[in-house]
Amino acid sequence: MLRVLCLLRPWRPLRARGCASDSAAGGSEIQVRALAGPDQGITEILMNRPRARNALGNVFVSELLETLAQLREDRQVRVLLFRSGVKGVFCAGADLKEREQMSEAEVGVFVQRLRGLMNDIAAFPAPTIAAMDGFALGGGLELALACDLRVAASSAIMGLIETTRGLLPGAGGTQRLPRCLGVALAKELIFTGRRLSGTEAHALGLVNHAVAQNEEGDAAYHRARALAQEILPQAPIAVRLGKVAIDRGMEVDIASGMAIEGMCYAQNIPTRDRLEGMAAFREKRPPTFVGE
């Protein structure tokens, strides 16, 4: 696969106040990087908690929530890509060692926070892509399901395995998996706690693309970035409104969905990008969209 060269800005760490960290360098468990050059508009979130295999602990969740809150207001973010800095794993799910120390009340509050995190990912205004280069289990798969698009290494392993731990998916898995795969298949996978390879997940439609893993262990990331590069040239307001129309429309009857589509289209009519698209078509040249 041809890889487009890009300029890389340094990773920007984000530390949750007053919390210990499990990252490789003892710093932030979540880092952010905005790509530059031809990839300007792609922002990457790097999950980097190696000792816990990116398990969803308190610090990790706090940092990710804070990161999303900051990026949500940044109109320069056209595509948000989730990747792992831990080789062989995307996210191993909930931090059960940490959860063992919680009271029942604390568990309930934390799971509610976790569900809120996944909702924040799902509601992020720009398209989101999960690059799954390794294990994505339980909450890790729920995080990927909250993204708009998923790319996996063919050797990656994923599944909602909560029933094998005496639990059930509590961060959106029981709702997003049926909407992705259909009710019967989602029930089968959740009831059995079955694990799927990236290849199997692609055959079922759980991931958009499955690619052979490379020696560096980041093949899914490179395919996800190539997918993001396909989105970049398109009109950003139209893309964001298209996301709203799809997401909101899927939750209602088709007549209501048509009304939602109409409202989104009406918001797009006065944009400069729409006029630019028409002018570019007329002048037989590529459009230059500015997000206005």
Coordinates of N, CA, C and O in Angstrom, one line a residue, residues 21-92:
S21 N -0.4 7.9 37.1 CA -0.5 7.5 35.8 C 0.2 6.2 35.6 O 1.2 5.9 36.2
D22 N -0.3 5.4 34.6 CA 0.3 4.1 34.3 C 1.0 4.1 32.9 O 1.2 3.1 32.3
S23 N 1.2 5.3 32.3 CA 1.8 5.3 31.0 C 3.2 4.9 31.0 O 3.9 4.8 32.1
A24 N 3.8 4.7 29.8 CA 5.2 4.1 29.8 C 6.2 5.1 30.4 O 7.1 4.7 31.1
A25 N 6.0 6.4 30.2 CA 6.9 7.4 30.8 C 6.5 7.9 32.1 O 7.1 8.9 32.6
G26 N 5.4 7.4 32.7 CA 4.9 7.9 33.9 C 4.2 9.2 33.8 O 3.9 9.9 34.7
G27 N 3.8 9.5 32.5 CA 3.1 10.7 32.3 C 1.6 10.5 31.9 O 1.0 9.6 32.5
S28 N 1.1 11.1 30.9 CA -0.2 11.0 30.5 C -0.5 9.6 29.9 O 0.3 9.1 29.2
E29 N -1.7 9.1 30.1 CA -2.1 7.9 29.5 C -2.8 8.1 28.1 O -3.0 7.2 27.4
I30 N -3.1 9.4 27.8 CA -3.7 9.8 26.6 C -2.8 10.9 26.0 O -2.6 11.9 26.7
Q31 N -2.4 10.7 24.7 CA -1.7 11.8 24.0 C -2.5 12.2 22.8 O -3.1 11.3 22.2
V32 N -2.3 13.4 22.3 CA -3.0 13.9 21.1 C -2.0 14.4 20.2 O -1.0 15.1 20.5
R33 N -2.2 14.2 18.9 CA -1.3 14.7 17.8 C -2.2 15.1 16.6 O -3.0 14.4 16.1
A34 N -2.0 16.4 16.2 CA -2.6 16.9 15.0 C -1.6 16.7 13.8 O -0.5 17.2 13.9
L35 N -2.0 16.0 12.8 CA -1.1 15.8 11.7 C -1.0 17.1 10.8 O -1.9 17.9 10.9
A36 N 0.1 17.2 10.1 CA 0.3 18.5 9.3 C 0.5 18.1 7.9 O 0.4 16.9 7.5
G37 N 0.9 19.1 7.0 CA 1.1 18.8 5.6 C -0.1 18.3 4.9 O -1.2 18.8 5.2
P38 N 0.0 17.3 4.1 CA -1.2 16.8 3.3 C -2.2 16.1 4.2 O -3.3 15.9 3.8
D39 N -1.8 15.8 5.5 CA -2.7 15.1 6.4 C -3.3 16.1 7.4 O -3.9 15.7 8.4
Q40 N -3.1 17.4 7.2 CA -3.7 18.4 8.1 C -5.2 18.3 8.1 O -5.9 18.2 7.1
G41 N -5.7 18.2 9.4 CA -7.2 17.9 9.6 C -7.4 16.6 10.3 O -8.4 16.4 10.8
I42 N -6.4 15.7 10.2 CA -6.5 14.5 10.9 C -5.8 14.7 12.3 O -4.7 15.1 12.4
T43 N -6.6 14.3 13.4 CA -6.1 14.4 14.7 C -6.1 13.0 15.3 O -7.1 12.2 15.1
E44 N -5.0 12.6 15.9 CA -4.9 11.2 16.5 C -4.9 11.3 18.0 O -4.3 12.1 18.6
I45 N -5.7 10.3 18.6 CA -5.6 10.1 20.0 C -4.9 8.8 20.3 O -5.3 7.7 19.8
L46 N -3.8 8.9 21.0 CA -3.0 7.7 21.3 C -3.3 7.2 22.7 O -3.1 8.0 23.6
M47 N -3.7 6.0 22.8 CA -4.0 5.4 24.1 C -2.7 4.7 24.5 O -2.2 3.8 23.8
N48 N -2.2 5.1 25.7 CA -0.8 4.6 26.1 C -0.8 4.2 27.5 O -0.2 5.0 28.4
R49 N -1.3 3.1 27.9 CA -1.3 2.6 29.3 C -0.8 1.1 29.2 O -1.5 0.2 29.4
P50 N 0.5 0.9 28.9 CA 1.0 -0.4 28.6 C 0.9 -1.4 29.7 O 0.6 -2.6 29.4
R51 N 1.1 -1.1 30.9 CA 1.1 -2.1 32.0 C -0.3 -2.7 32.2 O -0.4 -3.8 32.7
A52 N -1.3 -1.9 31.9 CA -2.7 -2.4 32.0 C -3.3 -2.7 30.6 O -4.5 -2.8 30.6
R53 N -2.5 -2.7 29.6 CA -3.0 -3.0 28.2 C -4.2 -2.1 27.8 O -5.2 -2.5 27.3
N54 N -4.0 -0.8 28.2 CA -5.0 0.3 27.9 C -6.3 0.0 28.5 O -7.4 0.4 28.0
A55 N -6.3 -0.7 29.6 CA -7.6 -0.9 30.3 C -8.2 0.4 30.8 O -7.5 1.4 31.1
L56 N -9.5 0.4 30.8 CA -10.3 1.6 31.1 C -10.4 1.9 32.6 O -11.4 1.5 33.2
G57 N -9.4 2.5 33.1 CA -9.3 2.9 34.5 C -9.7 4.3 34.7 O -10.0 5.1 33.8
N58 N -9.7 4.8 36.0 CA -10.2 6.1 36.3 C -9.4 7.2 35.6 O -10.0 8.1 35.1
V59 N -8.1 7.1 35.7 CA -7.2 8.1 35.1 C -7.4 8.1 33.6 O -7.6 9.2 32.9
F60 N -7.4 7.0 33.0 CA -7.6 6.8 31.5 C -8.9 7.5 31.1 O -8.9 8.2 30.1
V61 N -10.0 7.1 31.7 CA -11.3 7.7 31.4 C -11.3 9.2 31.5 O -11.9 9.9 30.7
S62 N -10.8 9.7 32.7 CA -10.8 11.1 32.9 C -10.0 11.9 31.8 O -10.5 12.9 31.3
E63 N -8.9 11.4 31.5 CA -8.1 12.0 30.4 C -8.7 12.0 29.1 O -8.7 13.0 28.3
L64 N -9.4 10.9 28.8 CA -10.1 10.8 27.5 C -11.3 11.7 27.4 O -11.5 12.4 26.4
L65 N -12.0 11.8 28.5 CA -13.1 12.7 28.6 C -12.7 14.2 28.4 O -13.3 15.0 27.6
E66 N -11.6 14.5 29.0 CA -11.0 15.9 28.9 C -10.5 16.2 27.5 O -10.8 17.3 27.0
T67 N -9.9 15.2 26.9 CA -9.4 15.3 25.6 C -10.5 15.6 24.6 O -10.5 16.5 23.7
L68 N -11.6 14.8 24.7 CA -12.7 14.9 23.8 C -13.4 16.3 24.0 O -13.8 16.9 23.0
A69 N -13.5 16.8 25.2 CA -14.1 18.1 25.5 C -13.3 19.2 24.8 O -13.9 20.1 24.2
Q70 N -12.0 19.1 24.8 CA -11.2 20.1 24.1 C -11.3 20.0 22.6 O -11.4 21.0 21.9
L71 N -11.2 18.8 22.1 CA -11.2 18.6 20.6 C -12.5 18.9 20.0 O -12.6 19.3 18.8
R72 N -13.6 18.7 20.8 CA -15.0 19.0 20.2 C -15.1 20.4 19.7 O -15.9 20.7 18.8
E73 N -14.4 21.3 20.4 CA -14.6 22.7 20.0 C -13.6 23.2 18.9 O -13.6 24.3 18.5
D74 N -12.7 22.3 18.5 CA -11.7 22.6 17.5 C -12.2 22.3 16.1 O -12.3 21.1 15.7
R75 N -12.5 23.3 15.3 CA -13.1 23.1 14.0 C -12.0 22.6 13.0 O -12.3 22.3 11.9
Q76 N -10.7 22.7 13.4 CA -9.7 22.2 12.5 C -9.6 20.7 12.5 O -9.0 20.1 11.6
V77 N -10.3 20.0 13.4 CA -10.4 18.5 13.5 C -11.4 18.0 12.5 O -12.6 18.2 12.7
R78 N -11.0 17.5 11.4 CA -11.9 17.0 10.4 C -12.1 15.5 10.5 O -13.2 15.0 10.1
V79 N -11.1 14.8 11.0 CA -11.2 13.3 11.3 C -10.5 13.1 12.6 O -9.4 13.6 12.8
L80 N -11.1 12.3 13.5 CA -10.5 11.9 14.8 C -10.2 10.4 14.7 O -11.1 9.6 14.5
L81 N -8.9 10.1 14.9 CA -8.5 8.7 14.8 C -8.0 8.2 16.2 O -7.1 8.8 16.8
F82 N -8.6 7.1 16.6 CA -8.2 6.4 17.9 C -7.2 5.3 17.6 O -7.5 4.4 16.8
R83 N -6.0 5.3 18.2 CA -5.0 4.3 18.0 C -4.4 4.0 19.3 O -4.5 4.7 20.3
S84 N -3.6 2.9 19.3 CA -2.9 2.4 20.6 C -1.4 2.6 20.4 O -0.8 2.4 19.4
G85 N -0.8 3.0 21.5 CA 0.7 3.0 21.6 C 1.2 1.8 22.2 O 2.4 1.7 22.5
V86 N 0.4 0.8 22.5 CA 0.8 -0.5 23.1 C 0.7 -1.6 22.0 O -0.4 -1.9 21.6
K87 N 1.8 -2.1 21.6 CA 1.8 -3.1 20.6 C 1.0 -4.4 20.9 O 1.1 -4.9 22.0
G88 N 0.1 -4.8 20.0 CA -0.7 -6.0 20.2 C -2.0 -5.8 20.9 O -2.7 -6.8 21.1
V89 N -2.3 -4.6 21.3 CA -3.6 -4.3 21.9 C -4.1 -3.0 21.5 O -3.4 -2.0 21.4
F90 N -5.5 -3.0 21.3 CA -6.2 -1.7 21.1 C -6.6 -1.2 22.5 O -6.2 -0.2 23.0
C91 N -7.5 -2.0 23.1 CA -8.0 -1.7 24.5 C -8.5 -3.0 25.1 O -9.4 -3.6 24.5
A92 N -8.0 -3.4 26.2 CA -8.3 -4.6 26.8 C -9.6 -4.6 27.6 O -10.0 -5.6 28.2

